[in-house]
Structures are given as C-alpha cells and as structure tokens.
mmCIF file of C-alpha atoms in Angstrom:
data_model
loop_
_atom_site.group_PDB
_atom_site.id
_atom_site.type_symbol
_atom_site.label_atom_id
_atom_site.label_comp_id
_atom_site.label_asym_id
_atom_site.label_seq_id
_atom_site.Cartn_x
_atom_site.Cartn_y
_atom_site.Cartn_z
ATOM 1 C CA MET A 101 109.004 -19.977 5.820
ATOM 2 C CA THR A 102 106.919 -17.292 4.845
ATOM 3 C CA LEU A 103 108.636 -17.069 1.295
ATOM 4 C CA LEU A 104 108.071 -20.937 0.987
ATOM 5 C CA LYS A 105 104.215 -20.762 1.402
ATOM 6 C CA TRP A 106 104.218 -18.291 -1.179
ATOM 7 C CA SER A 107 105.927 -20.009 -3.510
ATOM 8 C CA LYS A 108 103.627 -23.152 -2.749
ATOM 9 C CA LEU A 109 100.618 -21.158 -3.410
ATOM 10 C CA ILE A 110 102.019 -19.548 -6.642
ATOM 11 C CA GLY A 111 102.679 -23.413 -7.808
ATOM 12 C CA ALA A 112 99.426 -24.473 -6.925
ATOM 13 C CA ILE A 113 97.689 -21.481 -9.059
ATOM 14 C CA CYS A 114 100.026 -22.169 -11.976
ATOM 15 C CA MET A 115 98.933 -25.860 -11.957
ATOM 16 C CA ILE A 116 95.270 -25.053 -11.294
ATOM 17 C CA GLY A 117 95.612 -22.691 -14.451
ATOM 18 C CA ILE A 118 97.446 -25.533 -16.547
ATOM 19 C CA ILE A 119 94.726 -28.080 -15.927
ATOM 20 C CA LEU A 120 91.762 -25.539 -16.779
ATOM 21 C CA TYR A 121 93.732 -24.485 -19.760
ATOM 22 C CA ALA A 122 94.074 -27.977 -21.058
ATOM 23 C CA SER A 123 90.358 -28.542 -20.224
ATOM 24 C CA ILE A 124 89.204 -25.547 -22.191
ATOM 25 C CA GLY A 125 91.441 -26.481 -25.444
ATOM 26 C CA LEU A 126 90.401 -30.289 -25.246
ATOM 27 C CA GLY A 127 86.686 -29.179 -25.171
ATOM 28 C CA GLN A 128 87.133 -26.323 -27.974
ATOM 29 C CA SER A 129 89.157 -29.173 -30.318
ATOM 30 C CA PRO A 130 87.289 -29.539 -33.515
ATOM 31 C CA GLN A 131 84.944 -32.464 -33.803
ATOM 32 C CA PRO A 132 83.253 -34.356 -36.567
ATOM 33 C CA SER A 133 80.316 -32.514 -37.652
ATOM 34 C CA VAL A 134 77.405 -32.048 -40.240
ATOM 35 C CA ARG A 135 77.266 -28.740 -42.244
ATOM 36 C CA LEU A 136 73.975 -28.037 -43.895
ATOM 37 C CA THR A 137 73.659 -25.627 -46.971
ATOM 38 C CA THR A 138 70.443 -24.954 -49.303
ATOM 39 C CA ASN A 139 70.135 -24.248 -52.984
ATOM 40 C CA PRO A 140 68.684 -21.405 -53.103
ATOM 41 C CA PRO A 141 69.483 -19.843 -49.834
ATOM 42 C CA ILE A 142 66.438 -20.586 -47.791
ATOM 43 C CA ASN A 143 65.759 -16.823 -46.922
ATOM 44 C CA GLN A 144 64.740 -16.847 -50.255
ATOM 45 C CA VAL A 145 62.177 -19.559 -50.154
ATOM 46 C CA GLN A 146 58.645 -19.189 -49.804
ATOM 47 C CA PRO A 147 56.318 -22.062 -48.345
ATOM 48 C CA LEU A 148 54.199 -23.996 -50.784
ATOM 49 C CA GLU A 149 50.967 -22.611 -50.482
ATOM 50 C CA ALA A 150 52.199 -18.833 -51.200
ATOM 51 C CA GLU A 151 54.030 -19.870 -54.636
ATOM 52 C CA ALA A 152 51.772 -20.434 -57.132
ATOM 53 C CA THR A 153 49.184 -17.671 -56.466
ATOM 54 C CA THR A 154 49.434 -14.522 -58.739
ATOM 55 C CA VAL A 155 48.707 -12.352 -55.239
ATOM 56 C CA LEU A 156 50.899 -13.770 -52.834
ATOM 57 C CA GLY A 157 53.690 -15.384 -55.216
ATOM 58 C CA SER A 158 55.232 -15.875 -58.728
ATOM 59 C CA GLY A 159 52.115 -17.376 -60.541
ATOM 60 C CA HIS A 160 53.913 -20.688 -60.910
ATOM 61 C CA TYR A 161 55.245 -23.404 -58.657
ATOM 62 C CA ASN A 162 59.004 -23.134 -57.765
ATOM 63 C CA PRO A 163 61.408 -26.101 -57.898
ATOM 64 C CA PRO A 164 62.071 -28.020 -54.545
ATOM 65 C CA VAL A 165 64.484 -26.780 -52.317
ATOM 66 C CA GLN A 166 68.095 -28.260 -52.545
ATOM 67 C CA LEU A 167 69.112 -29.730 -49.138
ATOM 68 C CA MET A 168 73.214 -30.605 -48.778
ATOM 69 C CA LEU A 169 74.699 -32.428 -45.763
ATOM 70 C CA GLN A 170 78.208 -32.586 -45.877
ATOM 71 C CA ALA A 171 80.122 -34.686 -43.170
ATOM 72 C CA PHE A 172 83.295 -33.461 -42.087
ATOM 73 C CA ASP A 173 85.955 -35.157 -39.743
ATOM 74 C CA ALA A 174 87.791 -33.528 -37.043
ATOM 75 C CA GLN A 175 89.939 -31.983 -39.210
ATOM 76 C CA GLY A 176 87.491 -30.230 -41.393
ATOM 77 C CA GLN A 177 88.098 -32.652 -44.366
ATOM 78 C CA SER A 178 85.197 -34.265 -45.990
ATOM 79 C CA LEU A 179 84.383 -38.059 -44.813
ATOM 80 C CA LYS A 180 84.997 -40.538 -47.196
ATOM 81 C CA ASP A 181 82.822 -43.783 -47.705
ATOM 82 C CA ALA A 182 79.875 -42.764 -45.112
ATOM 83 C CA LYS A 183 76.327 -43.621 -44.832
ATOM 84 C CA ILE A 184 73.765 -40.618 -44.122
ATOM 85 C CA HIS A 185 70.400 -40.863 -42.506
ATOM 86 C CA LEU A 186 68.192 -37.795 -42.646
ATOM 87 C CA GLN A 187 64.808 -37.556 -40.916
ATOM 88 C CA LEU A 188 63.346 -33.966 -41.571
ATOM 89 C CA PHE A 189 60.308 -33.049 -39.272
ATOM 90 C CA THR A 190 57.929 -30.003 -40.077
ATOM 91 C CA ARG A 191 57.765 -27.402 -37.350
ATOM 92 C CA PRO A 192 55.926 -28.047 -33.825
ATOM 93 C CA LYS A 193 52.136 -27.785 -33.690
ATOM 94 C CA ASN A 194 50.752 -24.569 -32.660
ATOM 95 C CA PRO A 195 46.773 -24.434 -32.647
ATOM 96 C CA TRP A 196 46.941 -20.562 -31.771
ATOM 97 C CA PHE A 197 48.670 -19.444 -34.686
ATOM 98 C CA THR A 198 48.520 -22.165 -37.511
ATOM 99 C CA THR A 199 49.563 -22.322 -40.959
ATOM 100 C CA ASP A 200 47.683 -23.125 -44.166
ATOM 101 C CA PHE A 201 48.409 -26.807 -43.358
ATOM 102 C CA PRO A 202 47.787 -27.394 -39.884
ATOM 103 C CA ILE A 203 47.814 -31.042 -40.476
ATOM 104 C CA VAL A 204 51.400 -31.217 -41.935
ATOM 105 C CA GLU A 205 52.558 -29.507 -38.142
ATOM 106 C CA GLY A 206 54.842 -31.594 -35.907
ATOM 107 C CA THR A 207 55.150 -34.345 -38.429
ATOM 108 C CA LYS A 208 57.440 -36.209 -40.161
ATOM 109 C CA LEU A 209 58.374 -34.904 -43.944
ATOM 110 C CA LEU A 210 60.800 -37.073 -44.652
ATOM 111 C CA ASP A 211 63.051 -39.998 -43.801
ATOM 112 C CA ILE A 212 65.594 -41.397 -46.178
ATOM 113 C CA GLU A 213 69.188 -43.453 -45.892
ATOM 114 C CA GLY A 214 71.819 -42.900 -48.770
ATOM 115 C CA ASN A 215 75.050 -43.938 -49.084
ATOM 116 C CA ALA A 216 77.759 -40.667 -49.320
ATOM 117 C CA PRO A 217 81.151 -41.652 -50.766
ATOM 118 C CA THR A 218 82.483 -38.315 -50.369
ATOM 119 C CA GLY A 219 80.583 -37.765 -47.513
ATOM 120 C CA LEU A 220 77.457 -35.480 -49.385
ATOM 121 C CA LEU A 221 74.202 -36.257 -49.044
ATOM 122 C CA GLN A 222 71.762 -34.067 -51.453
ATOM 123 C CA VAL A 223 67.823 -34.158 -51.672
ATOM 124 C CA GLN A 224 65.740 -31.901 -53.126
ATOM 125 C CA GLN A 225 62.108 -31.097 -50.959
ATOM 126 C CA THR A 226 59.410 -28.886 -51.355
ATOM 127 C CA LEU A 227 58.776 -26.998 -48.049
ATOM 128 C CA PRO A 228 54.997 -26.784 -47.312
ATOM 129 C CA ILE A 229 54.432 -24.478 -44.308
ATOM 130 C CA ARG A 230 56.496 -21.403 -42.653
ATOM 131 C CA GLY A 231 58.632 -22.161 -39.533
ATOM 132 C CA THR A 232 61.514 -23.862 -38.136
ATOM 133 C CA TYR A 233 62.076 -27.428 -39.639
ATOM 134 C CA GLN A 234 64.283 -30.074 -37.605
ATOM 135 C CA LEU A 235 66.764 -32.251 -39.160
ATOM 136 C CA LEU A 236 68.236 -35.341 -37.434
ATOM 137 C CA VAL A 237 71.473 -36.900 -39.181
ATOM 138 C CA ALA A 238 73.090 -39.614 -38.453
ATOM 139 C CA VAL A 239 76.390 -40.520 -40.391
ATOM 140 C CA THR A 240 77.920 -43.952 -40.210
ATOM 141 C CA PRO A 241 81.074 -45.555 -41.860
ATOM 142 C CA LEU A 242 80.305 -47.976 -44.724
ATOM 143 C CA ILE A 243 83.505 -49.468 -43.663
ATOM 144 C CA ALA A 244 83.475 -51.040 -39.765
ATOM 145 C CA ASN A 245 85.150 -48.463 -37.720
ATOM 146 C CA ALA A 246 86.325 -46.239 -40.287
ATOM 147 C CA PHE A 247 85.731 -43.426 -38.176
ATOM 148 C CA GLU A 248 83.173 -42.651 -35.271
ATOM 149 C CA PRO A 249 79.216 -42.407 -36.139
ATOM 150 C CA ILE A 250 78.099 -38.933 -35.824
ATOM 151 C CA LYS A 251 74.763 -37.786 -34.591
ATOM 152 C CA GLN A 252 73.438 -33.977 -35.079
ATOM 153 C CA THR A 253 70.406 -32.072 -35.062
ATOM 154 C CA LEU A 254 70.158 -29.346 -37.653
ATOM 155 C CA THR A 255 67.314 -26.811 -37.859
ATOM 156 C CA LEU A 256 66.294 -24.633 -40.918
ATOM 157 C CA THR A 257 63.677 -22.066 -40.645
ATOM 158 C CA LEU A 258 61.579 -21.180 -43.540
ATOM 159 C CA PRO A 259 60.293 -17.369 -43.253
ATOM 160 C CA GLU A 260 56.722 -16.711 -44.196
ATOM 161 C CA ASN A 261 56.057 -14.648 -47.126
ATOM 162 C CA PRO A 262 55.956 -11.277 -46.328
ATOM 163 C CA LEU A 263 52.675 -10.012 -48.575
ATOM 164 C CA LYS A 264 50.714 -12.431 -46.331
ATOM 165 C CA PHE A 265 51.534 -10.036 -43.625
ATOM 166 C CA ARG A 266 50.262 -6.909 -45.606
ATOM 167 C CA TYR A 267 47.056 -8.651 -46.444
ATOM 168 C CA PHE A 268 46.781 -9.723 -43.036
ATOM 169 C CA GLY A 269 46.962 -6.190 -41.864
ATOM 170 C CA ILE A 270 44.342 -4.853 -44.458
ATOM 171 C CA LEU A 271 41.971 -7.360 -43.438
ATOM 172 C CA VAL A 272 42.424 -6.583 -39.619
ATOM 173 C CA VAL A 273 42.041 -2.771 -40.761
ATOM 174 C CA ILE A 274 38.598 -3.521 -42.602
ATOM 175 C CA LEU A 275 37.210 -5.914 -39.696
ATOM 176 C CA LEU A 276 38.096 -2.918 -37.242
ATOM 177 C CA ALA A 277 36.545 -0.532 -39.848
ATOM 178 C CA VAL A 278 33.420 -2.757 -39.564
ATOM 179 C CA GLY A 279 33.446 -2.695 -36.211
ATOM 180 C CA LEU A 280 33.955 0.714 -35.445
ATOM 181 C CA LEU A 281 30.868 1.888 -37.913
ATOM 182 C CA GLY A 282 28.904 -0.515 -35.912
ATOM 183 C CA GLY A 283 29.634 1.104 -32.723
ATOM 184 C CA TRP A 284 29.668 4.432 -34.227
ATOM 185 C CA VAL A 285 26.100 4.001 -35.262
ATOM 186 C CA ILE A 286 24.738 2.122 -32.035
ATOM 187 C CA GLY A 287 26.553 4.595 -30.136
ATOM 188 C CA GLY A 288 23.904 7.399 -31.258
ATOM 189 C CA ARG A 289 21.349 8.993 -28.750
ATOM 190 C CA GLN A 290 18.702 6.537 -28.345
ATOM 191 C CA ALA A 291 16.030 6.477 -25.498
ATOM 192 C CA ILE A 292 16.303 3.679 -23.369
ATOM 193 C CA GLN A 293 12.925 2.466 -21.893
ATOM 194 C CA PRO A 294 12.730 1.636 -18.183
ATOM 195 C CA GLY A 295 13.849 -1.839 -17.490
ATOM 196 C CA GLU A 296 16.162 -2.140 -20.598
ATOM 197 C CA ILE A 297 19.874 -2.126 -20.788
ATOM 198 C CA ALA A 298 20.105 -1.207 -24.446
ATOM 199 C CA PRO A 299 17.678 0.524 -26.698
ATOM 200 C CA GLN A 300 15.578 -1.742 -28.694
ATOM 201 C CA GLN A 301 17.110 -1.262 -32.044
ATOM 202 C CA VAL A 302 20.683 -2.089 -30.634
ATOM 203 C CA ARG A 303 19.422 -4.965 -29.115
ATOM 204 C CA LEU A 304 17.746 -6.687 -32.402
ATOM 205 C CA LEU A 305 21.289 -5.240 -33.996
ATOM 206 C CA LEU A 306 23.206 -7.288 -31.618
ATOM 207 C CA SER A 307 20.561 -10.156 -31.674
ATOM 208 C CA GLY A 308 20.633 -10.328 -35.264
ATOM 209 C CA LEU A 309 24.632 -10.415 -35.561
ATOM 210 C CA ILE A 310 24.765 -13.154 -32.882
ATOM 211 C CA VAL A 311 22.421 -15.584 -34.678
ATOM 212 C CA VAL A 312 23.771 -15.329 -38.230
ATOM 213 C CA ALA A 313 27.156 -15.429 -36.879
ATOM 214 C CA ILE A 314 26.398 -18.867 -35.287
ATOM 215 C CA ALA A 315 24.385 -20.275 -38.050
ATOM 216 C CA ALA A 316 27.218 -19.430 -40.230
ATOM 217 C CA LEU A 317 29.761 -21.236 -38.090
ATOM 218 C CA LEU A 318 27.585 -24.177 -37.618
ATOM 219 C CA TRP A 319 26.790 -24.376 -41.497
ATOM 220 C CA VAL A 320 30.146 -24.365 -42.609
ATOM 221 C CA ASN A 321 31.834 -26.862 -39.915
ATOM 222 C CA ILE A 322 29.086 -29.251 -39.468
ATOM 223 C CA SER A 323 28.801 -29.599 -43.546
ATOM 224 C CA ALA A 324 32.676 -29.802 -43.584
ATOM 225 C CA GLU A 325 32.495 -32.643 -41.140
ATOM 226 C CA LEU A 326 29.926 -34.606 -42.358
ATOM 227 C CA ALA A 327 31.164 -34.327 -45.922
ATOM 228 C CA GLU A 328 33.827 -35.910 -44.677
ATOM 229 C CA SER A 329 32.357 -38.603 -42.399
ATOM 230 C CA HIS A 330 30.218 -39.651 -45.586
ATOM 231 C CA HIS A 331 33.350 -39.640 -47.729
ATOM 232 C CA THR A 332 34.588 -42.221 -45.086
ATOM 233 C CA MET A 333 31.989 -44.200 -44.333
ATOM 234 C CA SER A 334 30.592 -44.482 -48.041
ATOM 235 C CA MET A 335 34.189 -45.962 -49.184
ATOM 236 C CA PRO A 336 35.593 -47.920 -46.228
ATOM 237 C CA GLY A 337 39.252 -48.157 -47.228
ATOM 238 C CA MET A 338 39.092 -46.862 -50.284
ATOM 239 C CA VAL A 339 40.437 -43.581 -51.704
ATOM 240 C CA GLU A 340 40.616 -41.956 -54.918
ATOM 241 C CA GLU A 341 41.273 -43.919 -57.967
ATOM 242 C CA VAL A 342 43.885 -42.490 -60.209
ATOM 243 C CA PRO A 343 44.829 -43.024 -63.953
ATOM 244 C CA PRO A 344 47.609 -45.395 -64.679
ATOM 245 C CA SER A 345 51.085 -44.029 -64.712
ATOM 246 C CA GLY A 346 51.924 -45.444 -68.189
ATOM 247 C CA LYS A 347 55.001 -47.464 -66.635
ATOM 248 C CA PRO A 348 55.271 -50.413 -65.023
ATOM 249 C CA ALA A 349 56.114 -50.635 -61.281
ATOM 250 C CA LYS A 350 58.350 -53.712 -61.934
ATOM 251 C CA LEU A 351 60.380 -54.186 -64.933
ATOM 252 C CA GLN A 352 63.055 -56.570 -66.367
ATOM 253 C CA SER A 353 65.354 -55.093 -68.989
ATOM 254 C CA GLN A 354 68.768 -55.517 -70.149
ATOM 255 C CA GLY A 355 69.413 -58.427 -67.618
ATOM 256 C CA LEU A 356 68.308 -56.077 -64.926
ATOM 257 C CA TYR A 357 64.820 -56.409 -62.730
ATOM 258 C CA MET A 358 63.864 -53.395 -60.908
ATOM 259 C CA GLN A 359 60.756 -53.104 -58.889
ATOM 260 C CA LEU A 360 59.068 -50.447 -57.020
ATOM 261 C CA SER A 361 57.344 -51.460 -53.825
ATOM 262 C CA GLY A 362 55.606 -49.995 -50.615
ATOM 263 C CA ASP A 363 52.275 -48.416 -50.171
ATOM 264 C CA LYS A 364 49.840 -48.079 -52.793
ATOM 265 C CA SER A 365 48.031 -45.242 -51.204
ATOM 266 C CA ALA A 366 48.455 -42.443 -48.736
ATOM 267 C CA THR A 367 47.075 -40.023 -46.172
ATOM 268 C CA VAL A 368 47.843 -36.331 -45.724
ATOM 269 C CA GLY A 369 49.814 -35.665 -42.512
ATOM 270 C CA GLN A 370 51.196 -39.666 -42.536
ATOM 271 C CA PRO A 371 54.488 -40.699 -44.110
ATOM 272 C CA ALA A 372 54.020 -43.221 -46.945
ATOM 273 C CA LYS A 373 56.806 -45.951 -47.245
ATOM 274 C CA LEU A 374 58.335 -46.728 -50.239
ATOM 275 C CA GLN A 375 61.435 -49.030 -51.784
ATOM 276 C CA VAL A 376 62.990 -50.006 -54.787
ATOM 277 C CA SER A 377 65.196 -52.867 -55.298
ATOM 278 C CA VAL A 378 67.425 -54.087 -58.824
ATOM 279 C CA SER A 379 68.983 -57.602 -59.001
ATOM 280 C CA ASP A 380 70.730 -59.489 -61.822
ATOM 281 C CA THR A 381 68.161 -61.509 -63.727
ATOM 282 C CA LYS A 382 70.513 -64.271 -64.177
ATOM 283 C CA THR A 383 71.877 -64.564 -61.018
ATOM 284 C CA SER A 384 69.286 -62.839 -58.692
ATOM 285 C CA GLN A 385 71.804 -61.319 -56.745
ATOM 286 C CA PRO A 386 71.428 -57.514 -56.137
ATOM 287 C CA VAL A 387 73.008 -55.062 -58.035
ATOM 288 C CA THR A 388 74.776 -51.660 -56.513
ATOM 289 C CA ASP A 389 76.903 -50.276 -59.346
ATOM 290 C CA VAL A 390 73.580 -48.292 -60.435
ATOM 291 C CA VAL A 391 72.426 -44.931 -60.007
ATOM 292 C CA LEU A 392 68.825 -44.396 -59.052
ATOM 293 C CA LYS A 393 67.016 -41.078 -59.536
ATOM 294 C CA VAL A 394 63.746 -40.893 -57.478
ATOM 295 C CA THR A 395 61.022 -38.129 -58.431
ATOM 296 C CA THR A 396 57.763 -37.445 -57.015
ATOM 297 C CA THR A 397 55.436 -35.397 -58.727
ATOM 298 C CA GLN A 398 52.024 -34.131 -58.023
ATOM 299 C CA LEU A 399 50.014 -34.796 -60.737
ATOM 300 C CA GLU A 400 47.199 -32.206 -60.509
ATOM 301 C CA ASN A 401 49.217 -28.950 -60.874
ATOM 302 C CA ASN A 402 52.905 -30.818 -62.187
ATOM 303 C CA TRP A 403 54.876 -29.821 -59.376
ATOM 304 C CA VAL A 404 58.016 -31.831 -57.725
ATOM 305 C CA ALA A 405 57.650 -32.875 -54.397
ATOM 306 C CA PHE A 406 60.599 -34.691 -53.385
ATOM 307 C CA ALA A 407 63.751 -35.794 -55.563
ATOM 308 C CA TYR A 408 66.840 -37.720 -54.827
ATOM 309 C CA GLU A 409 69.855 -39.153 -56.751
ATOM 310 C CA GLY A 410 72.243 -41.789 -55.364
ATOM 311 C CA THR A 411 73.305 -45.479 -55.238
ATOM 312 C CA PRO A 412 71.318 -48.490 -53.585
ATOM 313 C CA ASP A 413 72.821 -50.392 -50.574
ATOM 314 C CA SER A 414 74.551 -53.616 -50.357
ATOM 315 C CA ASN A 415 71.265 -55.563 -50.613
ATOM 316 C CA GLY A 416 70.534 -53.650 -54.120
ATOM 317 C CA LYS A 417 67.696 -51.514 -52.345
ATOM 318 C CA LEU A 418 66.878 -48.062 -51.453
ATOM 319 C CA ALA A 419 63.908 -47.239 -49.038
ATOM 320 C CA TRP A 420 62.745 -43.758 -47.820
ATOM 321 C CA GLU A 421 59.458 -42.503 -46.131
ATOM 322 C CA GLN A 422 57.795 -39.412 -47.694
ATOM 323 C CA GLU A 423 54.820 -37.575 -46.889
ATOM 324 C CA PHE A 424 52.422 -36.392 -49.176
ATOM 325 C CA PHE A 425 51.433 -33.005 -47.517
ATOM 326 C CA ASP A 426 48.860 -32.285 -50.504
ATOM 327 C CA GLY A 427 45.511 -34.215 -51.107
ATOM 328 C CA ALA A 428 45.986 -35.141 -54.790
ATOM 329 C CA PRO A 429 47.555 -37.876 -56.451
ATOM 330 C CA HIS A 430 51.368 -37.707 -57.107
ATOM 331 C CA SER A 431 53.506 -39.766 -59.511
ATOM 332 C CA VAL A 432 56.614 -41.690 -58.225
ATOM 333 C CA VAL A 433 59.100 -42.442 -60.763
ATOM 334 C CA VAL A 434 62.512 -44.099 -60.025
ATOM 335 C CA GLU A 435 64.978 -44.192 -62.832
ATOM 336 C CA VAL A 436 68.242 -46.532 -63.106
ATOM 337 C CA ALA A 437 71.549 -45.780 -64.879
ATOM 338 C CA PRO A 438 74.757 -47.336 -64.719
ATOM 339 C CA GLN A 439 77.605 -45.668 -62.688
ATOM 340 C CA ALA A 440 80.504 -44.198 -64.870
ATOM 341 C CA ASN A 441 83.015 -47.248 -63.492
ATOM 342 C CA ALA A 442 80.253 -50.373 -63.736
ATOM 343 C CA LYS A 443 81.354 -53.067 -65.769
ATOM 344 C CA GLU A 444 78.178 -53.562 -67.625
ATOM 345 C CA GLN A 445 76.722 -50.569 -69.236
ATOM 346 C CA PHE A 446 73.009 -50.584 -70.323
ATOM 347 C CA GLN A 447 70.603 -47.923 -71.256
ATOM 348 C CA PRO A 448 68.607 -46.177 -68.271
ATOM 349 C CA PHE A 449 64.980 -47.551 -67.903
ATOM 350 C CA GLN A 450 62.226 -46.426 -65.226
ATOM 351 C CA VAL A 451 59.759 -47.831 -63.080
ATOM 352 C CA ALA A 452 56.400 -45.645 -61.522
ATOM 353 C CA GLU A 453 53.692 -46.102 -59.424
ATOM 354 C CA ASN A 454 50.911 -43.074 -59.172
ATOM 355 C CA ILE A 455 49.771 -43.016 -55.357
ATOM 356 C CA PRO A 456 46.321 -41.502 -54.754
ATOM 357 C CA VAL A 457 46.683 -39.344 -51.812
ATOM 358 C CA GLU A 458 43.273 -38.618 -49.142
ATOM 359 C CA GLY A 459 43.223 -35.257 -47.823
ATOM 360 C CA VAL A 460 42.312 -34.312 -44.473
ATOM 361 C CA ALA A 461 40.256 -31.052 -43.416
ATOM 362 C CA PRO A 462 41.377 -29.136 -40.604
ATOM 363 C CA PRO A 463 40.418 -29.897 -37.139
ATOM 364 C CA MET A 464 37.251 -27.862 -36.133
ATOM 365 C CA SER A 465 39.180 -26.724 -33.422
ATOM 366 C CA VAL A 466 41.576 -24.664 -35.583
ATOM 367 C CA ARG A 467 38.774 -23.189 -37.528
ATOM 368 C CA LEU A 468 37.078 -21.975 -34.389
ATOM 369 C CA ILE A 469 39.893 -20.036 -33.066
ATOM 370 C CA SER A 470 40.381 -18.419 -36.386
ATOM 371 C CA LEU A 471 36.967 -17.560 -36.646
ATOM 372 C CA THR A 472 37.175 -16.262 -32.761
ATOM 373 C CA TYR A 473 40.258 -14.277 -33.540
ATOM 374 C CA PHE A 474 38.257 -12.502 -36.401
ATOM 375 C CA THR A 475 35.288 -12.032 -34.222
ATOM 376 C CA GLY A 476 37.286 -10.232 -31.260
ATOM 377 C CA ILE A 477 38.765 -7.744 -34.153
ATOM 378 C CA VAL A 478 35.235 -6.862 -34.777
ATOM 379 C CA VAL A 479 34.274 -6.425 -31.361
ATOM 380 C CA ILE A 480 37.337 -4.381 -30.570
ATOM 381 C CA GLY A 481 36.176 -2.146 -33.528
ATOM 382 C CA LEU A 482 32.728 -1.799 -31.796
ATOM 383 C CA LEU A 483 33.812 -1.006 -28.492
ATOM 384 C CA LEU A 484 36.216 1.584 -29.711
ATOM 385 C CA GLY A 485 33.278 2.750 -31.977
ATOM 386 C CA LEU A 486 31.114 3.149 -29.096
ATOM 387 C CA TRP A 487 33.808 4.507 -26.805
ATOM 388 C CA LEU A 488 34.465 7.648 -29.561
ATOM 389 C CA ARG A 489 30.405 8.108 -29.595
ATOM 390 C CA GLN A 490 30.387 8.377 -26.104
ATOM 391 C CA ARG A 491 33.213 10.976 -25.961
ATOM 392 C CA GLN A 492 31.598 12.958 -28.719
ATOM 393 C CA THR A 493 28.043 13.042 -27.580
ATOM 394 C CA PRO A 494 27.277 15.275 -24.482
ATOM 395 C CA ARG A 495 25.658 13.732 -21.355
ATOM 396 C CA THR A 496 22.143 14.668 -21.108
ATOM 397 C CA GLY A 497 20.461 12.194 -18.709
ATOM 398 C CA LEU A 498 18.049 9.835 -19.621
ATOM 399 C CA THR A 499 14.263 10.076 -19.936
ATOM 400 C CA TRP A 500 12.217 8.124 -17.687
ATOM 401 C CA LYS A 501 8.401 7.883 -18.506
ATOM 402 C CA ARG A 502 6.207 8.443 -15.210
ATOM 403 C CA SER A 503 2.859 7.321 -15.010
ATOM 404 C CA VAL A 504 0.238 9.821 -13.767
ATOM 405 C CA SER A 505 -1.628 8.823 -11.192
#
C-alpha cells in the first residue's frame, strides 16, 4: 500500500513537471517582432542643438539619423507585403532637468504609415533633444489575413553631448568661486552695531545683489513675454512670410497629376499634417506603381529635418504628420518617379511647399527654475566662503557701545 502511494506521488510530480515545461516552452516560443536599427549607431549621434556649434559640435549640421524598422515572423523570417505604422515621441517632460528645447519634450515628432513589401520601413529623422524616444509600431498585412497584426513599443535613447557636461562643470566652478569670494570678503572682521544682525557694508552688499537679481529677472522674462504677446496680438492668425519655393504645390506632367496638400503653416511643438496624392490625368484613377521621395529642409541653415522614400497606398496617397521643432521656414519637397517594374515610365518631377514655422518661447517656469539653480550654486559658495572665513578668523567677541551716564 505504501509503495502504491509513493508511485502515485511520483506520477503526480512528473505530470506537474511536464505541464510546467510545456507552458514555459510555449511562453518562450518565438513571437513575431519588430527590430529597430539606426545608421549611424545611436551612441554616435548628438542632439541637434549641439551639432552646429564650433564649441560643442563639429561646426556643421550632420545628416538625419536613419531609422530602420524590420518586421519578422515567428520563425525569424522577414514579413512580406506588410504595412508599418510608426509614431515617434520625444522624451517625457521634466521641468526640473529640461533640454535646450523644452517645448519639444513630450510631443509627437513623427507619425507615418508606409507600405513595406519586404517588411522594412526606413525614415530619416533629425533628433532634436537628448533622452529616451518612444516608438509605437503597428504592422498589418497588405493582403487580408496574411499574418497576425503586430503591435510593439520600442525605445531609442539619445545621449547628451559629453562636452556639455564639461562646460556645465566649468560654469558651476565659476559660480562657486564667485560665491566663495563674496563669502570670504563678507566674513571678514567688521564691527556690528547694537541692534544689527550684520554689518552695514554686508547688508548693503546683499541688498544690492538682491535688487539687481530681481530687476534682471523681471526685465528678461517680462520683455520676452511682452514681445511674444505683441507678436501674437499684432498679427492674429498670421505667421512670418516665407519666399516661394520655386516649385508648384500641384503639377500635371506626363499624364500624371500630383498634389501636395495639408497645413500651410506650423508651430513648434505641434505636429503638422501633410499629404501627397498621385493620379492619372486621363482616368482620374489613383496611381500606385510609383516611388515618392519626401524631403523636409530647414531653410535658414539648410539642414534636413526629415526624409522618406516609399510607395503610395491603394488610393495613390501618402499622408504623414511631422513636427517642425525649429522656429524657421521649412521646405517640403516631394519627388515622384516610376517603379522599376512599372508599365508606364516617365521622367521624375517634383512638387514643393515652403511652410513658415512659428517659434515658441520657453515657459517662464523653466526660466525661473534654471535661475534658481544658478542662484543656489552662488549661495552655496557664499556660505562656504563665510564658513572658511570664520574658521580662519579667531573669535574676539563683539564690541558693544555703552552709553556713559
């Protein structure tokens, strides 16, 4: 009887082990996925604000980063005839440790959906700020029920320029030195009159510093706010005029009609909607066997903010949203060319639109926080200087004036 019980117990343990092994194996079985690669590698890329400065960067603007999204099935093979929807978001807002473009933080940088016959979607995007970007990717089949849709969230961490930390350290040392020198001077032996908490020279010095700091803060911030309000009120609904692009926004050529439409102006921190469509001039039917090349260029410094090459959808359209994170005019150029296996071959041609972009000043709260940090560093240096002066100067007591009766 005892042997029978032991055999049942061993059998139950074996059964549980088999079930657990099967469940673990099922949970670890390969799943369809999307792989992200960049060119150049992301650790070799710098945020936009540091690129073109001769002190922090190379002195010129680098090409945008190439983002490559490859969709794989459960066997690790590239998915065929897929459609990939990409949404790219910047790092979340952090008012305590902002970037050079705080307006851009926590915003949608790009939203595009493109056909991927080989399961590959490629875009070129300039990354404006440091931090972790979030990519929301959705893969669906072009042919119904060809495969199960995939949804995946990817991240991309852009490091800060190391030279910024070096120069920030130098600035901190300078501010500490200023505070240390002030504390050393203030901490010198000075007579304190009855009823005073500090010598008159010290009180005058501190009062003057406070008045100058408050005046400078109010002048800088209020001037910026008034200038922005004046610009908005003097031209309601208007933005800066830009020169014409030299190319039409819609064009009929070689039996094709192409039109670039969407928002005619943009604001920093807000995505703009754009769309290009291609149709046959004779039948008015959409044309799909073409290649569309989109390039967005900042006109003041002539650097590329966004680029994409792909095919239109079944309606002959390509729609996307992009954020213009620099408050300067941009040029959006779309070139159409025939696919290699297209029946009708033609010479490539372009449509374009110049888009004015309205800049947005950083919030006053961000400026106040930054000023508080720098002021705190000076205060720390001041207290340190006072402490060192007191340690060096022997205590001789305070001399009080006595009235002679």
